[in-house]
């Protein structure tokens, strides 16, 4: 047989149920939770990625749009340059529909630049920008060389002159290479008011992209130059994504979602899922614990019941065999002396008593449990009643070698059923006798505490462990000491006592230590 199944069989029923509950319910749920948790993170990361990509695509399209605008100027300007000698109206037209272009220029020759021709509707701009522009062109020969290289490979490109705004009134200078009718290269370009470009050209486009979903802003350095939202609080850092503007590298475009951002939404959803999952797990674990506890209780009860049947059978068999044995001996007339006969009679009577006691306990218990036993509480003097029981029980106690003390003031009037009170007292004293070993001394006392009267029975016997103390009031429960035969019982006594006391609105408690002894204390409600 495989080792595991062997040890599985060796487990007791409760351990097996616990194992089944864990394997069938807990482990799958824990796996599922772990899987869900990892997939939650994965989903979040995926959505985040898609979102970033979408934002990137939008910013890319804005850049593309601006680039296209500049390229179309370049094409228009080139077309204008070819007719420049006869007519510069198409360039003037470009300038008038595009206020962001402050000036268009074209040089004669590239290396060296022989002269610069300026076209602008504003003569003042023309005059004052001529010299700074010439300086710029002379200073940036490497840039021009690069543009020429591009042009030679068939790629016409515009490039911004770095820091040109310092020289030309804060405007930006854009250069490109063009060739004239004689295939001679020339440097051309625009002096542009970039801020106006952003506002006039990019603005409408940004608005149409933004709609109600996004906020698009343009930044120059750390300042926000333009935003699709009137009262925007976006900074470069609060934008979800920022990119350089291709046409003007000093500028950046930023984007974020309007209202709750997608990340926030995703995060909220993740948290909600997380809370739900945690809640579900907690409920499941609680349910499992509760199920396990109730099953455990039932299994224990079933075990106790089985023990009970064998106990009781044993308990009944001993007195019965003694009775029949002595009765037969007497019947056969084998007992000669009167003294011996008396001894046998008393044994028969004692054993019959024991039998009655056991049967009474069982009957009492079943009646009480079925609710068939109705109690008749009345005002009783607790001390007097207990003393009365002790008086009739005195002989029994002493015959078993016990001595006892009683202490308690009279006048504690409790509200209790007399018969039940007697039964409770006898049961507790019987247990004290049964579970005492060498120290055969029992202390019985009564008293008053708050609005209750109490009766305590203390012995110096074997005591009860803390764990067993939790169960001794359960029906059929007996502490397994390994030598149960020594103290016969049914496991019903304390359960009956508890039921009786609770029916009278009282309570029972136990204080005990293994090897030292136990004190059982029952409380009754005071009368009046
Ligand atoms: P039983 O018929 O076994 O005495 P009870 O319900 O009266 O049934 O008691 C339940 C268990 O509690 C007993 O089996 C015994 O182990 C323990 N018990 C009860 N009274 C005492 C006591 N005075 N000292 C030690 N153990 C006790």
XYZ file of C-alpha atoms and ligand atoms in Angstrom:
555
model
C 0.000 0.000 0.000
C 1.384 3.459 -0.812
C 2.633 5.339 2.179
C 0.249 8.317 1.794
C -2.949 6.321 1.633
C -1.715 4.370 4.589
C -1.271 7.518 6.641
C -4.574 8.884 5.276
C -6.331 5.828 6.675
C -4.508 6.264 9.932
C -5.928 9.776 10.397
C -8.973 10.130 12.537
C -12.277 11.243 11.053
C -11.839 14.883 12.051
C -8.374 15.153 10.548
C -9.656 13.534 7.382
C -12.543 16.022 7.114
C -10.141 18.916 7.667
C -7.881 17.564 4.930
C -10.790 17.126 2.514
C -12.073 20.661 3.200
C -8.611 22.083 2.603
C -7.987 20.068 -0.558
C -11.435 20.461 -2.094
C -12.166 24.071 -1.199
C -9.289 26.032 0.206
C -6.463 25.068 -2.150
C -8.461 25.643 -5.388
C -9.676 28.994 -4.107
C -6.187 30.039 -3.083
C -4.901 29.045 -6.512
C -7.699 30.933 -8.183
C -6.994 34.001 -6.034
C -3.297 33.896 -6.822
C -4.074 33.530 -10.521
C -6.557 36.406 -10.403
C -4.098 38.615 -8.572
C -1.382 38.085 -11.127
C -3.790 38.532 -14.026
C -5.118 41.736 -12.423
C -1.629 43.162 -12.520
C -1.117 41.910 -16.029
C -4.406 43.440 -17.195
C -3.509 46.718 -15.575
C -0.119 46.763 -17.232
C -1.658 45.872 -20.588
C -4.319 48.575 -20.415
C -1.694 51.050 -19.289
C 0.466 50.125 -22.257
C -2.401 50.481 -24.717
C -3.255 53.817 -23.195
C 0.321 55.060 -23.481
C 0.467 53.892 -27.069
C -2.735 55.729 -27.851
C -1.385 58.930 -26.333
C 1.841 58.497 -28.224
C -0.078 58.042 -31.461
C -2.002 61.254 -30.849
C 1.155 63.260 -30.164
C 2.746 61.694 -33.222
C -0.161 62.851 -35.368
C 0.149 66.384 -33.966
C 3.858 66.401 -34.810
C 3.128 65.027 -38.232
C 0.543 67.723 -38.809
C 2.940 70.521 -37.848
C 5.654 69.004 -39.978
C 3.297 68.793 -42.924
C 2.367 72.444 -42.481
C 6.027 73.508 -42.611
C 6.706 71.230 -45.576
C 3.802 72.708 -47.482
C 5.244 76.185 -46.841
C 8.515 74.955 -48.229
C 6.821 73.667 -51.381
C 4.864 76.879 -51.788
C 7.948 78.982 -51.207
C 9.942 76.981 -53.740
C 7.203 77.483 -56.302
C 7.278 81.205 -55.481
C 11.077 81.402 -55.823
C 10.999 80.262 -59.463
C 8.831 83.211 -60.389
C 10.529 85.555 -57.970
C 12.191 87.699 -60.618
C 8.953 88.538 -62.404
C 6.416 88.279 -59.639
C 6.548 87.613 -55.922
C 2.764 87.606 -55.426
C 2.500 83.901 -54.528
C 5.073 84.365 -51.735
C 3.254 87.490 -50.590
C 0.078 85.456 -50.606
C 1.720 82.779 -48.429
C 2.897 85.479 -46.052
C -0.492 87.087 -45.821
C -2.429 83.847 -45.097
C 0.227 82.682 -42.639
C 0.933 85.447 -40.142
C 3.274 83.129 -38.217
C 5.780 83.519 -41.082
C 7.343 86.883 -40.496
C 9.817 86.675 -43.339
C 10.892 84.480 -46.243
C 14.465 84.634 -47.441
C 16.545 83.271 -50.276
C 20.305 83.524 -50.783
C 22.410 83.780 -53.829
C 25.062 81.032 -53.681
C 25.657 78.714 -50.759
C 29.372 78.689 -50.177
C 30.026 81.511 -49.827
C 26.660 83.181 -49.544
C 26.779 86.133 -51.888
C 23.582 87.969 -51.027
C 20.330 87.466 -49.122
C 17.004 88.371 -50.629
C 14.223 89.070 -48.130
C 10.455 88.962 -48.708
C 8.119 90.353 -46.051
C 4.973 92.450 -46.066
C 6.532 94.515 -43.298
C 9.428 96.717 -44.514
C 10.509 97.364 -40.945
C 10.924 93.638 -40.322
C 12.851 93.354 -43.543
C 15.253 96.153 -42.658
C 15.911 95.188 -39.126
C 16.260 91.435 -39.691
C 18.610 91.645 -42.681
C 21.850 91.919 -40.720
C 21.081 89.448 -37.949
C 20.001 86.937 -40.577
C 23.240 87.348 -42.480
C 25.160 86.779 -39.252
C 23.162 83.625 -38.544
C 23.781 82.266 -42.040
C 27.504 82.910 -41.734
C 27.675 81.334 -38.307
C 25.889 78.130 -39.246
C 27.798 76.889 -42.232
C 28.000 73.343 -40.786
C 24.215 73.248 -40.544
C 23.931 74.443 -44.127
C 26.453 71.818 -45.212
C 24.361 69.151 -43.581
C 21.226 70.376 -45.365
C 23.129 70.318 -48.657
C 24.138 66.729 -47.994
C 20.522 65.819 -47.425
C 19.477 67.657 -50.558
C 22.134 65.814 -52.598
C 20.756 62.493 -51.431
C 17.333 63.624 -52.613
C 15.957 64.512 -49.233
C 14.824 68.057 -48.756
C 14.650 68.883 -45.092
C 13.954 71.927 -42.958
C 16.066 72.597 -39.906
C 15.763 75.076 -37.100
C 18.772 77.259 -36.436
C 19.580 76.627 -32.780
C 19.196 79.671 -30.530
C 18.210 81.815 -33.486
C 15.528 83.418 -31.292
C 18.310 85.209 -29.397
C 19.335 86.989 -32.586
C 16.105 87.610 -34.427
C 13.730 89.165 -31.942
C 12.704 85.954 -30.386
C 11.668 84.487 -33.704
C 12.733 81.067 -34.898
C 14.728 80.626 -38.092
C 14.065 77.639 -40.331
C 16.474 76.746 -43.141
C 16.206 74.543 -46.188
C 18.127 74.108 -49.431
C 16.544 74.800 -52.770
C 17.889 74.888 -56.299
C 17.128 77.442 -58.932
C 16.343 77.044 -62.612
C 20.040 76.623 -63.363
C 20.279 73.785 -60.813
C 22.348 75.995 -58.564
C 21.865 75.478 -54.835
C 20.606 78.253 -52.630
C 19.829 78.543 -48.947
C 16.255 79.527 -48.228
C 14.157 79.741 -45.115
C 11.576 81.344 -42.917
C 11.729 83.531 -39.867
C 8.806 82.311 -37.840
C 6.861 83.523 -34.842
C 6.641 80.051 -33.266
C 4.206 81.142 -30.560
C 1.814 82.317 -33.239
C 2.366 79.099 -35.121
C 1.291 77.152 -32.045
C -1.757 79.297 -31.515
C -2.947 79.821 -35.081
C -1.986 76.618 -36.753
C -1.678 73.958 -34.109
C -4.443 75.325 -31.866
C -7.453 74.409 -34.039
C -5.948 71.024 -34.754
C -5.317 70.315 -31.050
C -8.883 71.366 -30.244
C -10.329 68.989 -32.796
C -8.262 66.109 -31.387
C -8.987 66.925 -27.761
C -12.820 66.988 -27.932
C -13.960 66.116 -24.392
C -11.516 63.348 -23.861
C -8.060 64.808 -23.730
C -6.273 67.932 -22.671
C -3.448 68.875 -25.025
C -0.950 71.537 -24.089
C 2.115 73.075 -25.630
C 5.021 74.076 -23.405
C 7.930 76.361 -24.063
C 10.600 75.613 -21.503
C 8.622 75.122 -18.324
C 5.818 77.508 -19.284
C 2.515 76.441 -20.697
C 2.010 78.348 -23.900
C -1.193 76.872 -25.102
C -3.853 74.479 -23.845
C -7.075 73.085 -25.252
C -8.636 73.696 -21.845
C -9.367 77.272 -20.817
C -8.414 76.875 -17.163
C -5.847 74.188 -17.425
C -3.624 73.254 -14.557
C -1.503 70.834 -16.510
C 2.205 71.180 -16.072
C 4.803 69.249 -17.951
C 4.983 66.864 -15.035
C 1.271 66.297 -14.645
C 0.811 65.537 -18.309
C 0.562 61.824 -18.855
C 2.962 62.069 -21.761
C 5.104 64.841 -23.291
C 7.080 64.852 -26.507
C 9.313 67.340 -28.289
C 7.686 69.226 -31.090
C 9.622 68.165 -34.167
C 9.438 71.463 -35.992
C 10.504 73.552 -33.000
C 12.670 71.518 -30.625
C 12.371 74.178 -27.901
C 8.700 73.314 -27.638
C 7.002 70.324 -26.120
C 3.516 68.913 -26.488
C 1.806 67.251 -23.568
C -1.348 65.207 -23.268
C -3.554 63.811 -20.526
C -7.097 62.517 -20.228
C -9.821 64.827 -19.124
C -11.546 63.974 -15.800
C -10.576 60.698 -14.229
C -7.595 59.375 -16.032
C -7.618 55.939 -17.524
C -4.932 54.816 -15.122
C -7.087 55.920 -12.235
C -10.065 54.058 -13.663
C -8.017 50.940 -14.151
C -6.574 51.260 -10.669
C -10.018 51.754 -9.147
C -11.264 48.693 -10.964
C -8.267 46.704 -9.823
C -8.834 47.759 -6.233
C -12.531 46.921 -6.403
C -11.652 43.491 -7.757
C -9.041 43.094 -5.097
C -11.452 44.005 -2.300
C -14.096 41.676 -3.707
C -11.606 38.865 -3.975
C -10.340 39.423 -0.441
C -13.913 39.622 0.864
C -14.790 36.433 -0.926
C -11.786 34.663 0.519
C -12.534 35.842 4.028
C -16.153 34.652 3.709
C -14.995 31.321 2.333
C -12.428 30.791 5.065
C -15.010 31.732 7.705
C -17.518 29.365 6.127
C -14.919 26.612 6.088
C -14.010 27.221 9.708
C -17.681 27.187 10.710
C -18.370 24.059 8.672
C -15.337 22.365 10.116
C -16.329 23.290 13.638
C -19.871 22.044 13.313
C -18.762 18.862 11.569
C -16.129 18.341 14.227
C -18.773 18.754 16.918
C -21.078 16.271 15.236
C -18.299 13.754 14.756
C -17.275 14.128 18.380
C -20.855 13.705 19.481
C -21.170 10.556 17.405
C -17.944 9.221 18.919
C -19.077 10.122 22.412
C -22.402 8.400 21.776
C -20.636 5.239 20.679
C -18.484 5.390 23.823
C -21.602 5.989 25.852
C -23.280 2.816 24.631
C -20.270 0.693 25.465
C -19.810 2.441 28.833
C -23.385 2.012 29.859
C -23.473 -1.614 28.772
C -20.400 -2.199 30.850
C -21.847 -0.234 33.769
C -25.049 -2.263 33.717
C -23.401 -5.603 33.219
C -21.246 -5.408 36.346
C -24.057 -4.872 38.902
C -26.325 -7.270 37.013
C -23.802 -10.094 37.106
C -23.084 -9.408 40.778
C -26.803 -9.419 41.588
C -27.483 -12.629 39.699
C -24.415 -14.318 41.138
C -25.275 -13.540 44.782
C -28.997 -14.204 44.252
C -28.195 -17.613 42.781
C -25.886 -18.458 45.654
C -28.615 -17.550 48.110
C -31.236 -19.408 46.106
C -29.218 -22.586 46.129
C -29.003 -22.346 49.906
C -25.252 -22.502 49.893
C -24.848 -19.663 52.335
C -24.864 -21.025 55.800
C -24.389 -18.219 58.231
C -26.915 -15.456 58.738
C -24.108 -12.944 58.753
C -22.966 -13.990 55.285
C -26.556 -13.897 54.053
C -26.907 -10.321 55.307
C -23.722 -9.365 53.528
C -25.002 -10.827 50.245
C -28.358 -9.098 50.635
C -26.659 -5.787 51.150
C -24.458 -6.363 48.083
C -27.544 -7.157 46.013
C -29.315 -4.054 47.312
C -26.257 -1.848 46.715
C -25.831 -3.065 43.164
C -29.569 -2.672 42.499
C -29.193 0.877 43.773
C -26.352 1.458 41.388
C -28.440 0.156 38.528
C -31.328 2.418 39.498
C -28.922 5.316 39.676
C -27.657 4.698 36.146
C -31.138 4.203 34.731
C -32.376 7.287 36.549
C -29.579 9.411 35.164
C -30.322 8.260 31.621
C -34.060 8.768 32.018
C -33.593 12.133 33.654
C -31.259 13.198 30.918
C -33.502 12.118 28.067
C -36.538 13.722 29.690
C -34.719 16.981 30.332
C -33.290 17.049 26.853
C -36.629 16.348 25.248
C -38.036 19.212 27.290
C -40.490 16.837 28.939
C -39.326 17.606 32.399
C -40.994 20.710 33.742
C -39.431 22.358 36.720
C -41.352 24.091 39.434
C -39.134 26.831 40.820
C -40.027 28.216 44.217
C -38.270 30.324 46.834
C -35.823 28.017 48.604
C -33.277 28.557 51.332
C -30.183 27.381 49.474
C -28.101 26.539 52.575
C -30.923 24.646 54.257
C -31.608 22.580 51.144
C -27.955 21.667 50.641
C -27.617 20.760 54.326
C -30.633 18.481 53.960
C -29.036 16.664 51.032
C -25.786 16.303 52.975
C -27.651 14.900 55.958
C -29.108 12.083 53.880
C -25.876 11.658 51.977
C -23.630 11.718 55.039
C -23.625 7.953 55.492
C -22.873 7.323 51.841
C -19.950 9.720 51.908
C -18.453 8.349 55.078
C -18.929 4.762 53.933
C -16.688 5.588 51.002
C -14.069 6.945 53.361
C -14.753 10.605 52.635
C -15.086 13.423 55.058
C -16.523 16.748 54.189
C -16.972 20.239 55.510
C -19.850 22.593 54.929
C -19.852 26.335 55.204
C -22.580 28.791 54.336
C -24.941 31.329 55.852
C -28.641 30.627 55.981
C -31.125 33.047 54.488
C -29.976 32.908 50.865
C -33.342 32.581 49.200
C -32.942 31.378 45.652
C -35.547 30.809 42.998
C -35.109 27.107 42.163
C -36.741 23.713 41.749
C -36.158 21.629 44.864
C -35.755 18.304 43.116
C -33.421 19.756 40.522
C -31.342 21.429 43.240
C -31.019 18.077 45.032
C -30.047 16.351 41.817
C -27.429 18.955 40.995
C -25.908 18.719 44.470
C -25.803 14.920 44.407
C -24.310 14.849 40.919
C -21.503 17.228 41.866
C -20.744 15.368 45.106
C -20.842 12.025 43.252
C -18.309 13.305 40.755
C -16.127 14.638 43.567
C -16.159 11.153 45.070
C -15.581 9.422 41.756
C -12.658 11.575 40.719
C -10.813 11.765 44.030
C -7.979 9.430 44.749
C -6.070 9.602 48.047
C -7.250 12.919 49.424
C -10.796 12.023 50.272
C -11.900 15.382 51.464
C -14.720 17.444 49.964
C -15.552 21.051 50.774
C -19.084 22.206 50.170
C -20.117 25.807 50.583
C -22.874 28.231 49.744
C -22.865 31.995 49.442
C -24.282 35.084 47.839
C -22.679 37.094 45.065
C -24.227 40.073 43.315
C -27.837 39.081 42.643
C -27.117 35.363 42.800
C -26.791 32.583 45.297
C -24.127 29.981 44.740
C -23.229 26.443 45.716
C -19.658 25.217 45.376
C -18.307 21.674 45.582
C -14.570 21.378 45.881
C -12.496 18.238 45.801
C -8.787 17.420 45.865
C -8.944 14.822 43.170
C -7.441 14.243 39.765
C -8.494 17.603 38.299
C -9.420 18.427 34.708
C -7.153 19.826 31.997
C -7.987 23.243 30.509
C -8.881 21.631 27.191
C -11.222 19.071 28.752
C -12.879 21.792 30.819
C -14.322 23.104 27.548
C -16.085 19.806 26.856
C -17.084 18.231 30.154
C -20.547 19.806 29.972
C -21.165 18.282 26.529
C -23.443 15.299 26.506
C -21.736 11.898 26.507
C -18.331 13.508 26.978
C -15.917 11.692 29.250
C -12.315 12.581 29.785
C -10.276 9.753 28.414
C -7.736 8.964 31.080
C -6.735 5.633 29.706
C -8.081 3.828 32.781
C -11.736 4.815 32.577
C -12.785 1.532 34.055
C -11.684 2.893 37.416
C -14.302 5.620 37.476
C -17.505 4.365 35.948
C -19.879 6.852 34.409
C -22.125 7.709 31.504
C -20.839 11.133 30.499
C -24.305 12.521 31.123
C -24.040 13.825 34.698
C -22.555 17.283 34.071
C -24.558 17.748 30.912
C -27.716 17.085 32.928
C -26.553 19.461 35.674
C -25.922 22.157 33.087
C -29.321 21.700 31.479
C -31.087 21.799 34.826
C -29.256 24.879 36.009
C -29.826 26.724 32.762
C -33.526 25.922 32.849
C -33.595 27.810 36.136
C -31.757 30.795 34.681
C -28.597 29.886 36.499
C -25.061 29.185 35.345
C -22.294 26.718 36.126
C -18.540 27.192 36.153
C -15.510 25.081 36.874
C -12.050 25.831 38.180
C -9.676 22.970 38.034
C -6.066 21.975 37.811
C -4.751 18.593 36.867
C -3.601 16.681 39.931
C -4.761 19.346 42.373
C -8.544 19.168 42.319
C -11.657 20.837 41.001
C -14.252 23.303 42.177
C -17.660 23.303 40.525
C -19.789 26.331 41.264
C -23.447 26.703 40.353
C -25.316 29.991 40.512
C -29.045 30.399 41.064
C -31.051 33.592 40.715
C -31.998 35.138 44.061
C -35.657 35.338 44.925
C -37.130 38.822 45.168
P -19.329 10.867 34.104
O -20.487 9.939 34.142
O -18.240 10.398 33.229
O -18.860 11.275 35.457
P -20.027 13.636 33.847
O -20.811 14.351 32.830
O -20.490 13.738 35.230
O -19.903 12.159 33.355
O -18.559 14.182 33.774
C -17.908 14.283 32.542
C -16.405 14.139 32.724
O -15.910 15.227 33.471
C -16.019 12.917 33.516
O -15.799 11.840 32.642
C -14.749 13.316 34.225
O -13.635 13.020 33.441
C -14.849 14.802 34.344
N -15.182 15.242 35.721
C -16.396 15.542 36.215
N -16.308 15.913 37.514
C -14.989 15.858 37.829
C -14.251 16.102 39.052
N -14.836 16.508 40.174
N -12.909 15.924 39.029
C -12.294 15.516 37.881
N -12.933 15.268 36.704
C -14.277 15.394 36.708
